[in-house]
Phi, psi and omega in degrees: 000131181278079182227155169210164188232128176272122182251317182220163176300326181298330179303327182268004179072026181267157177283163183295327181276128179275151176296150184299333184276354182301143184238126181256132181225126174263122179259108175267136187209151174228167174198154175051048182290325173051048172059030178271065182288332177265162178301152180240161177274179176295345177268004180072014176250192185300151179228121187292162183299323180294314178296323179296318179297331180272004177078023183264358185255167181230159167064204186094147183300327183294325176288322179297324177304312181295311185295320181291320178298317179293320180294321177296326181294334180259006182254144174290312175222144181213152169230154176238120184227164183229140182269020172095168183065053166285330184283158167069138173134349177207173179298336178300319178286318179305319185272315188256354189054228187272005188293318181289322177301316179298315181298314183289322179292323175296318180298320181283343176078046178296149178258346180178160182205147170262158176282126171267166180299326182288345173294346177258009184301326179248028176079176183298334185296313181292322177299317180297318178300319177297314181298324179292336185269338185269159186252029181211162181286137172250126196235153175199110186270328190263049176204149176257112182252011186297336181267358178256101189298334179290336185243338179302137181067006179239314180272106184268159179280325182209169178209159177240127176242164182236132177222125178060034178080003180245143178271135179236126178269132177246133179235133179265151181212136181229164184300136178296333181265026179307323177301333177278341189255338187211204186230066180288346181088173187279354188264002182241131176243137184255153187221175184301132185292319185296315180297320180295316179297315182299321179299319179287323176301314181298320179295313181294319180299319179296336178272002178090011178272124182239014174232112190234126180242123176266128174260107194241114172262065187229351180100151185302319180294313178296321179301320178293323178292316179300317178299318182289330189258006180233165173233147176098352177275136179262314184222141170242118174264113191263177177190190174084316181268001180052044186276132175262114175253138183198155174257359186236342186257137177283357177268357183287145177281331180194179181285159178242111354281158167272131185247123177229124178056034180080001181266132180272115183252127179228156173201154188230054178056246186187172169064019180071016180287337178225152168247118178288140179221101180249121180260113186246136174246126178253145171276183186295337180268004179087011177276142177283122178252346175202142176211110182224153178167190183191140173296136181264124182285132180267067183264192185295347178281346178268119183289151180266134176293122189296321180297322179289320176303315182295318181294318180292324176298320178297316180294333183279348184308312181293345185267344191299316184298318178294312189293320190272355179294119177281123184253342183190188169217151182252132181285342180201165177301140178256110186288120178228018183297135183300327181295338178265307189292339181270005180226349184198173173303137177221161185297318180293323178297317178296317179301308185292316179296318177298318181297317179299312183294320180300322183293327187243008181302327181289354175266005181090005179286135184238351184228135172238136176228122179242138176278133181295336178295344177276355181259116193246003181191171172261172175231135183270177183293149173103206181304136176248119180266162176297328177300320178294318179297320180290335174289323176291319187233074190271358195272001181058033176287150176249159176289138175236130175246147183196168177256143176201155180287161175303322178297323177297323177295316178299316179298322180295316179295323177299316174299319184299327181259012186281344184229032180300321182300333180263005179053049182274157187285358180282352181305131187272129165261138193226162171213145182084358174209163173231153175212155176241135180228155186239108181291347179286340178277144180297148178305138178061023179239021178106035176296327180285117187260328182205135175231126178241138180242149180291141176214178178296337181260020184093197181279131181230157180302140178294144178260112183303333184269346182280151176267133180240149172265127188235148171240138172215197173260162187297331178296311180291319181301328181267019171100002180296153180058031175083003182276056184292336178293345178273342188276174179109164184264010184257016188252005185052046187275149169233112189260009191239039178287188181293160178298136184298324179294319178295317179300316181292318179299318180291324177293319175301316181296319181291340183243023182284145351289128185287130179254106180296151184203162169237144181226013176079022181290339175240120182240139175256130183288000000 
């Protein structure tokens, strides 16, 4: 990895005394908040009031209010920005769409945000409503929205804000493959991130702006590429890959900041569990001469703002009956962490795929394929509430059944393992089949080595020429996460089955106490 870390001014050979013109800016940042307005557990799902009182919970908007206020108090100048994906992830989004996110972000006083792929989950209309409600710029540089009337002339590529008498340029960036990940509609086209960023840097520089921060919902790897392939960027505030960067934790993916080509790259995991705090010093020409900081953990030691607690409790009233209904119990924790489920067989993947297949097996369906990107949390031991299930499966996806050849199934699995190195959500969790894959083979060049399907005689090799009945969710069936071989009107598909969360809850109930397990259905060579 082309990284290096700036730790002290001395590292750069500078004297202890700073020039009078030096400008200090604290960049406070969040990313991938996913509607976690209430405190979360160590599993990133709901955390009860009793556990919260005992200091076992993390995050929540009320803690962020306190932490941001304290951070601003120790900063000479500060901005608060977000790396995208405020939408989706809890009943608050299911019920209110973007309204609560807008209210809380306004309360926290954000200065800017980039569009994440989940901001398009309900199309341009909900994003536009959110943008009309917030008091800060929402940005996206690497897309052409001129043909989308809801966003044209509203969704800007960059913006300039002023802090302490200095102009700071903000540039937004979203995943180039957003059409595969969400529902932006047919009127928006996405483009290469590095070229888009450079075009905005050149525009801002020509306007005399020499401090430039990219708000990037593109992932840690893409951020490093953008840093390497552009000039003029000072800081990239990242998102999308839920990357934890730190200088003190052995769980960190890299240092905070990670430095590539002189660009300071930061990200603060996800779900409001951390508040990023990067202290940057610029010289008179806008060059970074120091950048130090660390994500601040939003644990039980951070007090909750009482007014915010009360407001969120008020907003949660309509959700309580749904959320608190106990639907099953788990005999052990059910692992659903993205770092596991997006690269290998995982317990949550087996549960969801088994539940899907069980629901439609009487229709002759024999194979289930679930995208790991649809699994958003783990579930702990004991009572399982509907709220917990909806935190795992928040997207309101429905079961889709369809016909496809054995070769189509092989092609789908090949797509599923094509981006493991990037920990992408297309990784397939399965039921009714097993497969072996080889990471040494290039993506889409035959990584899938063996596929076995269930039959009356046990598992037998898949027949490429045979037609199989498959179940997935409607997002994947319609080509999401690269599964284009599943889409089309020639599959005898039915996309309007029951909600996946309901199906999973009922399967858990029927098998309570549910015992999570792995059985080797996915093997890596």
